[in-house]
């Protein structure tokens, strides 16, 4: 049976993206939009992370943004997961934020780098106790026989951690940073004449990055 969805329509037009509101650095504009999202969206830091294997097979999933640095976007995961394995093969990735209430999207393309052990340690130890246990017992993306097996491992590790007095970050878990070379800001507008502003790197050296700004046709 066909499931027709063509009649589902929504008119956009809450906001606009005027050039007078643009910043020279795209991450500065991103942080302004993220502040708006934090006030209005259910999960403002959720981003669709797309990776691919060396032969070009793409895959995507939602992960949570954990930090915005001067030149990068930071997230954490299991290095042995499917996305971790794909990142090891191909460092080129993309990430998309969709904020429906604000009628906005941000699309990021760039390269990913693994964070230092020290950086990952600091974040890992800032997580809730149960989240740290979960990171230890989950062999992410691997087949398991039942949820009961996973819960059993969780309870065992939680019990052992009480006597250890500490929970060390497993070496297969840590952070990455996305270093962007292309960031597009999309703002929904009436009649599908959406605003699209594209930042691309025009010049880059060790101390500075200069961005070229263009408006794209919707």
Short mmCIF file of C-alpha atoms in Angstrom, two decimals:
data_model
loop_
_atom_site.label_atom_id
_atom_site.label_comp_id
_atom_site.label_asym_id
_atom_site.label_seq_id
_atom_site.Cartn_x
_atom_site.Cartn_y
_atom_site.Cartn_z
CA UNK A 1 0.00 0.00 0.00
CA UNK A 2 1.29 3.44 -0.92
CA UNK A 3 1.54 5.97 1.87
CA UNK A 4 1.02 9.39 0.30
CA UNK A 5 2.69 12.26 2.13
CA UNK A 6 2.61 14.98 -0.51
CA UNK A 7 -0.25 16.83 1.17
CA UNK A 8 1.72 17.42 4.33
CA UNK A 9 2.88 20.99 4.02
CA UNK A 10 4.14 23.67 6.34
CA UNK A 11 4.70 27.31 5.54
CA UNK A 12 7.89 28.81 6.94
CA UNK A 13 8.47 32.45 7.72
CA UNK A 14 9.14 33.10 11.41
CA UNK A 15 12.57 34.58 10.82
CA UNK A 16 14.94 35.75 8.09
CA UNK A 17 18.69 35.63 7.59
CA UNK A 18 19.69 39.13 6.58
CA UNK A 19 23.28 39.85 5.59
CA UNK A 20 23.49 42.57 8.25
CA UNK A 21 23.31 39.86 10.92
CA UNK A 22 26.19 37.82 9.49
CA UNK A 23 29.50 37.42 11.29
CA UNK A 24 32.96 37.14 9.75
CA UNK A 25 33.44 33.78 11.45
CA UNK A 26 30.75 31.10 10.93
CA UNK A 27 31.26 29.53 14.36
CA UNK A 28 30.30 32.85 15.95
CA UNK A 29 27.01 32.83 14.02
CA UNK A 30 26.53 29.15 14.90
CA UNK A 31 26.84 29.93 18.60
CA UNK A 32 24.23 32.68 18.29
CA UNK A 33 21.84 30.24 16.60
CA UNK A 34 22.64 27.58 19.20
CA UNK A 35 21.72 30.03 21.98
CA UNK A 36 18.35 30.54 20.26
CA UNK A 37 17.93 26.77 19.93
CA UNK A 38 18.71 26.19 23.61
CA UNK A 39 15.77 28.41 24.50
CA UNK A 40 13.30 26.87 22.05
CA UNK A 41 14.26 23.34 21.00
CA UNK A 42 13.84 20.01 22.82
CA UNK A 43 17.30 18.67 21.95
CA UNK A 44 19.33 21.65 20.67
CA UNK A 45 22.69 19.84 20.58
CA UNK A 46 21.50 16.85 18.53
CA UNK A 47 23.36 16.60 15.23
CA UNK A 48 23.07 14.16 12.37
CA UNK A 49 26.60 12.85 11.89
CA UNK A 50 27.36 11.32 8.49
CA UNK A 51 30.40 9.14 7.89
CA UNK A 52 31.44 6.80 5.11
CA UNK A 53 33.76 3.91 4.42
CA UNK A 54 36.74 4.16 2.11
CA UNK A 55 34.62 2.74 -0.71
CA UNK A 56 32.04 5.49 -0.31
CA UNK A 57 29.20 3.72 1.54
CA UNK A 58 27.58 6.42 3.73
CA UNK A 59 25.85 6.02 7.08
CA UNK A 60 24.41 8.52 9.53
CA UNK A 61 23.08 8.76 13.07
CA UNK A 62 22.25 11.33 15.72
CA UNK A 63 24.98 12.20 18.23
CA UNK A 64 25.21 15.05 20.74
CA UNK A 65 27.47 18.05 20.31
CA UNK A 66 29.45 18.51 23.53
CA UNK A 67 31.58 21.57 22.85
CA UNK A 68 32.12 24.33 20.32
CA UNK A 69 35.75 25.39 20.12
CA UNK A 70 37.34 28.28 18.24
CA UNK A 71 37.74 26.19 15.11
CA UNK A 72 35.90 22.92 15.72
CA UNK A 73 32.86 21.00 16.93
CA UNK A 74 33.41 18.29 19.56
CA UNK A 75 31.58 15.00 20.18
CA UNK A 76 32.38 11.73 21.98
CA UNK A 77 31.80 8.10 21.10
CA UNK A 78 33.17 4.56 21.14
CA UNK A 79 36.19 4.39 18.84
CA UNK A 80 35.32 0.78 17.94
CA UNK A 81 31.75 1.57 16.92
CA UNK A 82 30.65 1.58 13.30
CA UNK A 83 31.14 5.32 13.01
CA UNK A 84 34.52 5.04 14.76
CA UNK A 85 35.64 2.41 12.27
CA UNK A 86 34.45 4.52 9.35
CA UNK A 87 36.20 7.62 10.68
CA UNK A 88 39.41 5.59 10.86
CA UNK A 89 39.00 4.76 7.16
CA UNK A 90 37.81 8.16 5.99
CA UNK A 91 38.31 11.37 7.97
CA UNK A 92 35.89 13.38 5.80
CA UNK A 93 32.51 13.74 7.51
CA UNK A 94 29.48 16.02 7.70
CA UNK A 95 27.09 17.07 10.45
CA UNK A 96 23.63 18.65 10.28
CA UNK A 97 21.62 20.45 12.94
CA UNK A 98 17.87 20.78 12.43
CA UNK A 99 15.98 23.15 14.71
CA UNK A 100 12.32 22.90 13.59
CA UNK A 101 10.85 25.48 15.94
CA UNK A 102 13.34 28.05 14.69
CA UNK A 103 12.90 26.77 11.10
CA UNK A 104 16.66 26.49 10.79
CA UNK A 105 19.34 24.08 9.66
CA UNK A 106 23.13 24.23 9.83
CA UNK A 107 25.14 21.89 7.62
CA UNK A 108 28.84 21.36 8.33
CA UNK A 109 31.44 19.60 6.19
CA UNK A 110 35.04 19.01 7.11
CA UNK A 111 37.61 16.63 8.51
CA UNK A 112 37.64 14.90 11.87
CA UNK A 113 40.52 14.46 14.29
CA UNK A 114 40.75 12.41 17.48
CA UNK A 115 41.08 14.44 20.68
CA UNK A 116 43.93 13.92 23.11
CA UNK A 117 43.63 11.38 25.91
CA UNK A 118 43.79 14.21 28.44
CA UNK A 119 40.83 16.00 26.83
CA UNK A 120 38.79 12.80 26.70
CA UNK A 121 39.67 11.96 30.32
CA UNK A 122 38.42 15.33 31.55
CA UNK A 123 35.09 14.96 29.79
CA UNK A 124 34.66 11.29 30.74
CA UNK A 125 35.08 12.06 34.44
CA UNK A 126 32.55 14.89 34.19
CA UNK A 127 29.83 12.46 33.08
CA UNK A 128 27.27 10.97 35.47
CA UNK A 129 28.47 7.80 37.19
CA UNK A 130 25.97 5.55 35.39
CA UNK A 131 26.90 7.01 32.00
CA UNK A 132 30.54 6.15 32.64
CA UNK A 133 29.57 2.58 33.51
CA UNK A 134 27.50 2.39 30.32
CA UNK A 135 30.46 3.48 28.20
CA UNK A 136 32.58 0.71 29.72
CA UNK A 137 30.14 -2.19 29.27
CA UNK A 138 28.78 -1.27 25.83
CA UNK A 139 30.70 -2.78 22.93
CA UNK A 140 28.94 -0.35 20.66
CA UNK A 141 27.58 -1.65 17.32
CA UNK A 142 28.40 -5.28 18.15
CA UNK A 143 25.70 -7.96 18.20
CA UNK A 144 24.46 -9.05 21.65
CA UNK A 145 22.21 -11.98 22.52
CA UNK A 146 19.78 -10.03 24.71
CA UNK A 147 19.27 -6.84 26.69
CA UNK A 148 19.52 -8.96 29.83
CA UNK A 149 23.17 -9.69 29.04
CA UNK A 150 23.88 -5.97 28.75
CA UNK A 151 22.10 -5.18 32.03
CA UNK A 152 24.01 -7.99 33.74
CA UNK A 153 27.33 -6.54 32.62
CA UNK A 154 26.22 -3.09 33.76
CA UNK A 155 25.28 -4.32 37.26
CA UNK A 156 28.54 -6.26 37.60
CA UNK A 157 30.69 -3.32 36.55
CA UNK A 158 28.70 -0.94 38.77
CA UNK A 159 29.22 -3.24 41.76
CA UNK A 160 32.96 -3.58 41.07
CA UNK A 161 33.39 0.17 40.68
CA UNK A 162 32.19 0.72 44.26
CA UNK A 163 35.19 -1.22 45.54
CA UNK A 164 37.63 0.27 43.03
CA UNK A 165 36.76 3.77 44.17
CA UNK A 166 37.16 5.16 40.65
CA UNK A 167 36.08 4.53 37.08
CA UNK A 168 38.80 4.85 34.47
CA UNK A 169 37.98 5.88 30.92
CA UNK A 170 38.25 2.88 28.61
CA UNK A 171 40.82 3.39 25.87
CA UNK A 172 38.22 2.58 23.21
CA UNK A 173 36.06 5.56 24.18
CA UNK A 174 36.83 9.24 23.65
CA UNK A 175 36.36 12.38 21.65
CA UNK A 176 36.66 13.75 18.15
CA UNK A 177 36.61 17.25 16.76
CA UNK A 178 35.17 18.27 13.41
CA UNK A 179 37.33 20.91 11.73
CA UNK A 180 35.01 22.56 9.20
CA UNK A 181 35.87 23.80 5.73
CA UNK A 182 32.26 24.50 4.72
CA UNK A 183 29.31 25.66 6.87
CA UNK A 184 25.88 26.46 5.46
CA UNK A 185 23.13 28.26 7.37
CA UNK A 186 19.56 27.63 6.21
CA UNK A 187 16.59 29.70 7.32
CA UNK A 188 13.09 28.73 6.24
CA UNK A 189 11.17 31.48 4.41
CA UNK A 190 7.77 31.90 2.79
CA UNK A 191 7.01 30.40 -0.63
CA UNK A 192 10.03 28.11 -0.28
CA UNK A 193 12.34 31.06 -1.02
CA UNK A 194 14.58 30.05 1.84
CA UNK A 195 17.69 31.92 2.95
CA UNK A 196 20.92 29.96 2.44
CA UNK A 197 24.23 31.49 3.48
CA UNK A 198 27.41 29.55 2.76
CA UNK A 199 30.77 30.02 4.45
CA UNK A 200 33.78 28.38 2.77
CA UNK A 201 37.44 28.71 3.64
CA UNK A 202 39.14 31.23 1.39
CA UNK A 203 42.52 31.39 3.10
CA UNK A 204 44.07 29.37 5.93
CA UNK A 205 47.35 29.43 7.79
CA UNK A 206 48.58 28.42 11.23
CA UNK A 207 47.26 31.56 12.91
CA UNK A 208 44.18 32.56 10.98
CA UNK A 209 41.30 31.39 8.78
CA UNK A 210 39.49 33.70 6.38
CA UNK A 211 36.03 32.72 5.20
CA UNK A 212 34.27 33.58 1.96
CA UNK A 213 30.55 34.27 2.37
CA UNK A 214 27.98 33.70 -0.38
CA UNK A 215 24.22 33.55 -0.63
CA UNK A 216 22.88 30.44 -2.36
CA UNK A 217 19.68 30.01 -4.32
CA UNK A 218 17.15 27.93 -2.39
#
